[in-house]
Coordinates of C-alpha atoms in Angstrom, one line a residue:
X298 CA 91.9 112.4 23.8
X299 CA 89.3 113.7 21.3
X300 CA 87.1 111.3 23.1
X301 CA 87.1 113.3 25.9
X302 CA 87.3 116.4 24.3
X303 CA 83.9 115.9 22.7
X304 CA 82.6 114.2 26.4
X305 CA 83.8 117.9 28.0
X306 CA 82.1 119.7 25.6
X307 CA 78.9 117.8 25.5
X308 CA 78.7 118.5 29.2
X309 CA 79.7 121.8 29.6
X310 CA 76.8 122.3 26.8
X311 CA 74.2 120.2 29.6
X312 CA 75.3 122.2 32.6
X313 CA 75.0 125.8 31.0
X314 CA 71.4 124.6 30.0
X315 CA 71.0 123.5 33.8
X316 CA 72.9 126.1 35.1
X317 CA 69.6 128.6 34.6
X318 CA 67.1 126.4 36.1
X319 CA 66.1 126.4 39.8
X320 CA 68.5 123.9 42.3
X321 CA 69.7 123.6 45.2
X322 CA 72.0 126.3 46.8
X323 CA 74.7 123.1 48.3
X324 CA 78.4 122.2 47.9
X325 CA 77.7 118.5 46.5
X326 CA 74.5 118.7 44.8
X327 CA 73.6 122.4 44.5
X328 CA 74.9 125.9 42.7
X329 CA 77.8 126.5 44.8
X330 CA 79.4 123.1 43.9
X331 CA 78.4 124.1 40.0
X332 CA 79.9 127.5 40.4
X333 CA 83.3 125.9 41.2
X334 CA 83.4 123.4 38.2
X335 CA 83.0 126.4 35.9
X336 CA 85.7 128.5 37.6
X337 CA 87.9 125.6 37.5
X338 CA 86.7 125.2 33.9
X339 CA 87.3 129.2 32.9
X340 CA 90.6 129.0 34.0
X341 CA 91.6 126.3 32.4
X342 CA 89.8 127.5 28.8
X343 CA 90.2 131.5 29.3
X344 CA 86.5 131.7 28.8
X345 CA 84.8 134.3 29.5
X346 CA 81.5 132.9 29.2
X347 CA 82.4 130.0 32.0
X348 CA 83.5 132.8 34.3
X349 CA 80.7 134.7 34.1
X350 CA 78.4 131.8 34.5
X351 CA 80.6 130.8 37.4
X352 CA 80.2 134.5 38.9
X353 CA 76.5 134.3 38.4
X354 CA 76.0 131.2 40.3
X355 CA 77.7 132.7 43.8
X356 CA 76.1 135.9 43.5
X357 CA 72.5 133.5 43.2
X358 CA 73.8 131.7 46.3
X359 CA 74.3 134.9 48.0
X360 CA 71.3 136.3 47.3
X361 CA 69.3 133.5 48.3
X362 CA 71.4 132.3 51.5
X363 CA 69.3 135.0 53.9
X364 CA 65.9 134.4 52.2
X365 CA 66.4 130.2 51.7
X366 CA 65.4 128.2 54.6
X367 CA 68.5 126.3 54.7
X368 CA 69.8 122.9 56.7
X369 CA 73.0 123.1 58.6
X370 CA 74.6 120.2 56.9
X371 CA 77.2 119.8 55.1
X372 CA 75.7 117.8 51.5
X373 CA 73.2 120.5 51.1
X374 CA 73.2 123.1 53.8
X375 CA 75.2 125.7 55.4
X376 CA 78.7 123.5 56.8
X377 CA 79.3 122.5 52.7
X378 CA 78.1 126.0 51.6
X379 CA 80.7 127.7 54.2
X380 CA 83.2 125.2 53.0
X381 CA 82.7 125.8 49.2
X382 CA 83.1 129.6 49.9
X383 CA 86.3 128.8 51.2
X384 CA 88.0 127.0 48.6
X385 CA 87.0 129.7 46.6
X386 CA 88.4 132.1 48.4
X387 CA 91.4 130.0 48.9
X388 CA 91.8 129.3 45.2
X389 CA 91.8 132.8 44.3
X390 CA 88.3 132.5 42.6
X391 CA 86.9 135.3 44.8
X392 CA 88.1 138.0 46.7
X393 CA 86.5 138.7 50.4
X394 CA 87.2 138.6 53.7
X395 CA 86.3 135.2 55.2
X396 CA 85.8 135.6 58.2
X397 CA 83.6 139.3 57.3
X398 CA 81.8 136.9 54.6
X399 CA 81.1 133.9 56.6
X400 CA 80.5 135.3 60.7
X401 CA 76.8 135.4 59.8
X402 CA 76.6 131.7 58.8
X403 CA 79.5 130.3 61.1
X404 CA 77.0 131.4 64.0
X405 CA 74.1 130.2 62.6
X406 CA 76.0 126.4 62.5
X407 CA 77.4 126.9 66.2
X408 CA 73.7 127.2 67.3
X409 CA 72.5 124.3 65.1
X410 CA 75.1 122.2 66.6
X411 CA 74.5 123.2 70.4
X412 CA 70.9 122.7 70.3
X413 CA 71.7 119.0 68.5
X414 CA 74.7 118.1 70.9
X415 CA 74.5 114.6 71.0
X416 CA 71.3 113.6 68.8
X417 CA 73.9 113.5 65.4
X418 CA 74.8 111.0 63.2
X419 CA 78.4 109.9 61.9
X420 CA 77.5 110.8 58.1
X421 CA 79.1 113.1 56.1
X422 CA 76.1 114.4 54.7
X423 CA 74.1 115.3 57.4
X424 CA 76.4 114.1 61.1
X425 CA 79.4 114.8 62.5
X426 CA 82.1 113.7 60.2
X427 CA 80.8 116.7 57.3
X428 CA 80.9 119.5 60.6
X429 CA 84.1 118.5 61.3
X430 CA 84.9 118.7 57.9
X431 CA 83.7 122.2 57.8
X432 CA 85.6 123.0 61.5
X433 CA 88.9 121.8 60.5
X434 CA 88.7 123.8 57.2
X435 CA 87.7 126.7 59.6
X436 CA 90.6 126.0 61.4
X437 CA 92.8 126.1 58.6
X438 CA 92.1 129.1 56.9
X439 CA 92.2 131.0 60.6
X440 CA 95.4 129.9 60.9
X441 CA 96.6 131.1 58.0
X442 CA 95.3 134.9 58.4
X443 CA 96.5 134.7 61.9
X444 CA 92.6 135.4 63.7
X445 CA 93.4 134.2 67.2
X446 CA 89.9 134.3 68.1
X447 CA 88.9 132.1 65.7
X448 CA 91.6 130.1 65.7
X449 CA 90.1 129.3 69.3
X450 CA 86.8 129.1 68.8
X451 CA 87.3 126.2 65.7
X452 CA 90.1 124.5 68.1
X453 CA 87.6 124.0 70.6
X454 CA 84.5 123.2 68.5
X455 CA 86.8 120.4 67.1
X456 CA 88.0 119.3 70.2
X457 CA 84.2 119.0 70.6
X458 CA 83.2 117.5 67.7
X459 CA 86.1 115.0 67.8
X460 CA 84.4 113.7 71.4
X461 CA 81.1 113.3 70.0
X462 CA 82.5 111.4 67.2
X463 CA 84.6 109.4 69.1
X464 CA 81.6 108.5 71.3
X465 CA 79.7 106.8 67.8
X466 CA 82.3 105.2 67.1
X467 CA 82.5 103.3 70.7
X468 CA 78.6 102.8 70.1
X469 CA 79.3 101.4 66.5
X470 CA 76.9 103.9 65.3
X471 CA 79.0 104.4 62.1
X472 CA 79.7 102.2 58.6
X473 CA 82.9 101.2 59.6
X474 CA 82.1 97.9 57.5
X475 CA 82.9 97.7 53.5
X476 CA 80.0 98.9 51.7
X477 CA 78.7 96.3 48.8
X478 CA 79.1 98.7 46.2
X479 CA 81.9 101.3 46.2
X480 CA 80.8 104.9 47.6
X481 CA 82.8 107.8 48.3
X482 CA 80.6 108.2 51.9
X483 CA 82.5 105.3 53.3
X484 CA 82.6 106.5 57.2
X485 CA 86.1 104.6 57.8
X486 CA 88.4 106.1 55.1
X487 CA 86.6 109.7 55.7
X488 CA 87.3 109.2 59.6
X489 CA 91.3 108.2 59.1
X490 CA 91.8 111.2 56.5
X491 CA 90.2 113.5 59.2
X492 CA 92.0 112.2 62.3
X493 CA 95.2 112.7 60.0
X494 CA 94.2 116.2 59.4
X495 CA 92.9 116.8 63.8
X496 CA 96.8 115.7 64.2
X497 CA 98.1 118.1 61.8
X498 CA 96.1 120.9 62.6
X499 CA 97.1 120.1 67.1
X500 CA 93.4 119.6 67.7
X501 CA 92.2 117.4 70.1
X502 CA 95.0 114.8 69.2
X503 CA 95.4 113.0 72.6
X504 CA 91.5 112.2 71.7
X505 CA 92.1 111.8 68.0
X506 CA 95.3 109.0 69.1
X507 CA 92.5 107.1 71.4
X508 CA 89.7 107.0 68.1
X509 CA 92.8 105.4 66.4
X510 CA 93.8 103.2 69.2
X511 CA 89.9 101.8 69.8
X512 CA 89.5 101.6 65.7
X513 CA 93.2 99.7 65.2
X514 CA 92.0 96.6 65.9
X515 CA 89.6 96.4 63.5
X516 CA 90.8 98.5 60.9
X517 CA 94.0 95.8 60.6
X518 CA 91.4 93.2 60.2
X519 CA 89.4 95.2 57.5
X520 CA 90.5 93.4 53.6
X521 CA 87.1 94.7 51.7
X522 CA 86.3 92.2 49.0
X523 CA 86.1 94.9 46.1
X524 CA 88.7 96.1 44.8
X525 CA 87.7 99.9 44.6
X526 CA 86.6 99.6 48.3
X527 CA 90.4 98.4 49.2
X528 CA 92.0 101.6 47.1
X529 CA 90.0 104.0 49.5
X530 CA 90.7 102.2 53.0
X531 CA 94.1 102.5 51.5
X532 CA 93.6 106.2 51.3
X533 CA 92.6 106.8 54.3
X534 CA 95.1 104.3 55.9
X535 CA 98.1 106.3 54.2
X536 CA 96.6 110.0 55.3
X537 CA 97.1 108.5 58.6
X538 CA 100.9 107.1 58.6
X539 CA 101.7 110.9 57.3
X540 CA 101.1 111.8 61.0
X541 CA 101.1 108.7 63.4
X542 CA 103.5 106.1 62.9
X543 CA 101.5 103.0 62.9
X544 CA 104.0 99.6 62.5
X545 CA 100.6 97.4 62.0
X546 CA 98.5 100.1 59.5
X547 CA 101.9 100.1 57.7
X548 CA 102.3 96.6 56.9
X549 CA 97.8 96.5 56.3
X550 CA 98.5 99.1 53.9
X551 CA 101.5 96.9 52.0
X552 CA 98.8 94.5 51.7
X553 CA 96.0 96.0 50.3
X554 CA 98.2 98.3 47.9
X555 CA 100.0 94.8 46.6
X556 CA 96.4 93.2 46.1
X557 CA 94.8 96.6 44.5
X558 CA 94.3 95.8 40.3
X559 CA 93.2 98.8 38.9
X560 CA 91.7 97.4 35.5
X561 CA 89.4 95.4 37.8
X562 CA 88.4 98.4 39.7
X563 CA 87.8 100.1 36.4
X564 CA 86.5 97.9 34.1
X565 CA 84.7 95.1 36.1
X566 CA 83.2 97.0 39.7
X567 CA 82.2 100.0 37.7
X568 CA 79.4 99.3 35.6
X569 CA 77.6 101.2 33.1
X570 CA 76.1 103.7 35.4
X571 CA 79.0 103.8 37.9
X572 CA 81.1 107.1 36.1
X573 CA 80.0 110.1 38.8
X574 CA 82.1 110.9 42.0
X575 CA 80.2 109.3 44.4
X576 CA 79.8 105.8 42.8
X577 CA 82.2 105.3 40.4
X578 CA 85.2 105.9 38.1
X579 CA 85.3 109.4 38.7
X580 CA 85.4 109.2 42.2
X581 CA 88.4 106.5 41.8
X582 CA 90.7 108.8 39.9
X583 CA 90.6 111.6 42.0
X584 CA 91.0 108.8 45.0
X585 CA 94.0 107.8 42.9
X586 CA 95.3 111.2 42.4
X587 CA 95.6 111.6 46.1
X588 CA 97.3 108.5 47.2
X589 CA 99.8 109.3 44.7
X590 CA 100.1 112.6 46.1
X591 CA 100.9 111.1 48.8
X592 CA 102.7 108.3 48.6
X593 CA 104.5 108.9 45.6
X594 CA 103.4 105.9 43.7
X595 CA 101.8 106.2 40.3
X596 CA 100.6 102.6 40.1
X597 CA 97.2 103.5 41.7
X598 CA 96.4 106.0 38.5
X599 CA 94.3 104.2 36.0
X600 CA 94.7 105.1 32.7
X601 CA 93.5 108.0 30.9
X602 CA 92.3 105.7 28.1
X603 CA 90.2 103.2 30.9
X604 CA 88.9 106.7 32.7
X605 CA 87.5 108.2 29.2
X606 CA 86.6 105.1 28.2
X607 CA 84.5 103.9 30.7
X608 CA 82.8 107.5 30.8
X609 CA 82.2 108.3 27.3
X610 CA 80.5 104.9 26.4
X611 CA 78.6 104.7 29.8
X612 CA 75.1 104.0 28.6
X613 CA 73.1 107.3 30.7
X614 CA 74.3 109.7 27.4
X615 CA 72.1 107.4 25.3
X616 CA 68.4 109.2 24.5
X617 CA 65.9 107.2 26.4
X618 CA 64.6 109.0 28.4
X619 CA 65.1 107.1 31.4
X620 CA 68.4 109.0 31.3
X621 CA 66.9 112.2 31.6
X622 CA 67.3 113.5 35.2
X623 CA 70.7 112.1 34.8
X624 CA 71.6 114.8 32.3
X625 CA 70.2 117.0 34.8
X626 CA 72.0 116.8 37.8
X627 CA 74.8 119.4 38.3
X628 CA 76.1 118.0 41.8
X629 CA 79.9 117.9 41.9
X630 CA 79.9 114.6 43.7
X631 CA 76.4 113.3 42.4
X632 CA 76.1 115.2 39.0
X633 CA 78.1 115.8 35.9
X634 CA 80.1 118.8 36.8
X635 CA 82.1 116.5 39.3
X636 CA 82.6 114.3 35.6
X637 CA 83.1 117.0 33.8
X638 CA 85.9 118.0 36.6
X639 CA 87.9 115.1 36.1
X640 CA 87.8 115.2 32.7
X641 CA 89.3 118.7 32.8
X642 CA 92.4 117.2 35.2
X643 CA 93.0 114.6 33.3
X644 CA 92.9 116.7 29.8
X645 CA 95.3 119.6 31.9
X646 CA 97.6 116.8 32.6
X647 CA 98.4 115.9 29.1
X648 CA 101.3 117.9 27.4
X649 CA 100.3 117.5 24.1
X650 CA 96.9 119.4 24.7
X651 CA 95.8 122.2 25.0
X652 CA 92.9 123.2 26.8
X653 CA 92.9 126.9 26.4
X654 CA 91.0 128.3 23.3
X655 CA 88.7 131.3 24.4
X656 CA 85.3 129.7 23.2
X657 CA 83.0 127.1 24.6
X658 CA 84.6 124.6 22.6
X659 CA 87.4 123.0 24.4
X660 CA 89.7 121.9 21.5
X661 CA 93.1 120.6 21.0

């Protein structure tokens, strides 16, 4: 573990340096997703110095949201930005009133998607799947506060949004195919944890039922050659037998969990390079972490040793400078704060550490 002690505190010392230079505003690339890795991070170390740093970051987004000419998509734009505030707000990060905070730029993505009804993609980063991303999350914290009104309004842009997306997916305009490499913008597993949550949330699910029905055939036919690329479909297959009992997705899923081998996924389809969220061994253990939240099953966790292992001797923390813009990037999914993130989970699940001193060292 002093491994990744030392890996956490050489880039917590990277991102504080980056953390002053000009970015992006965005969730997955950008200052907002940043801001979040260092709340998580002050809270876990009682650090003052992440916290403010965290604090700093949101008021910057804030500041620059009116001025900043801004997409409406959800990698870099508004949808992720709306999102991110969110789960702030939701994880007791920051107090405000969402729907007060976040009326100004909710309207400003209703417009962006009426005037582009129909001319979206599937993507995540920039199409449909990241909006409805952003609705159902919407939807979710509405519900919570009770705001009937917007409890409406994100019902029926879902409903909408669930039509349009439906309609891609009877034009194959999506990757419902296995990627060559792993990557965490797979449409299919994204699309089955999202009709899971349309169910659960009682929007649109007569349509979300017929996406399912029109995808079933194919999905039970899907057996992706890597094994990284099995251990998301699997994801996504197991989001949706928590809310639509499925007889031939439960027996696929038997199969691809029995033929999962997580030291291959780890040690042989991650290479050097492959250690951030969206490529590689990061994005695997937090894919991990959820199946087991769901299903129970602790077989699909990798070790911590493989995990810390396979980041600390990846070769982008040598000096050449080829490496450079890698140490750069701050993206959660892209960047090392999402590294640095799973790091901290992993470190916070041992008992015999911890992670808690109030310095910028994290230390045992």
């Amino acid at each position: 573990m002093e491994q990744a002690l030392k890996k956490l505190h050489e880039i917590n010392r990277y991102l504080m340096e980056n953390a002053k230079q000009e970015n992006g505003l965005g969730l997955l690339n950008g200052k907002l997703g940043l801001s979040i890795y260092f709340f998580h991070l002050a809270r876990n170390t009682d650090n003052k110095e992440f916290l403010e740093t965290a604090e700093n970051l949101v008021v910057e987004v804030f500041e620059k949201l009116s001025e900043a000419k801004l997409p409406a998509d959800f990698e870099n734009g508004l949808a992720g930005i709306v999102f991110g505030i969110s789960y702030l707000v939701n994880s007791d990060f920051v107090e405000a009133d969402l729907d007060d905070t976040l009326r100004e730029l909710d309207d400003k993505i209703f417009k962006f998607l009426e005037d582009q009804n129909g001319k979206l993609p599937a993507a995540i980063n920039n199409g449909i799947i990241g909006y409805l991303i952003y609705c159902l999350d919407r939807l979710e914290s509405s519900l919570k506060s009770g705001h009937q009104s917007n409890i409406y309004i994100y019902h029926k842009l879902g409903a909408q949004l669930l039509n349009q997306l439906g309609q891609l997916i009877e034009e194959e305009k999506l990757q419902d195919r296995e990627p060559q490499l792993f990557n965490i913008f797979w449409d299919l597993p994204i699309i089955l944890i999202l009709l899971a949550k349309s169910k659960l949330l009682l929007v649109n699910t007569k349509k979300a039922e017929r996406i399912l029905d029109y995808l079933l055939p194919n999905l039970i036919s899907v057996f992706p050659r890597l094994h990284s690329n099995k251990l998301y479909l699997l994801l996504g297959i197991e989001s949706v037998l928590r809310e639509f009992e499925t007889p031939e997705l439960r027996k696929h899923a038997l199969l691809l969990k029995r033929s999962v081998d997580m030291d291959t996924v780890i040690n042989v389809e991650c290479r050097n390079l492959n250690i951030r969220i969206l490529d590689g061994a990061s994005g695997l253990r937090l894919i991990a972490d959820k199946l087991v939240e769901i299903t129970g099953d602790k077989s699909f966790i990798p070790s911590d040793e493989l995990i810390i292992n396979k980041i600390n001797n990846a070769v982008c923390w040598g000096d050449d400078d080829f490496y450079s813009p890698f140490k750069k990037s701050n993206g959660l999914v892209s960047g090392m704060s999402g590294i640095g993130w799973v790091l901290l989970e992993i470190l916070s699940d041992v008992a015999d550490f911890e992670v808690g001193e109030k310095s910028d060292n994290v230390i045992v």
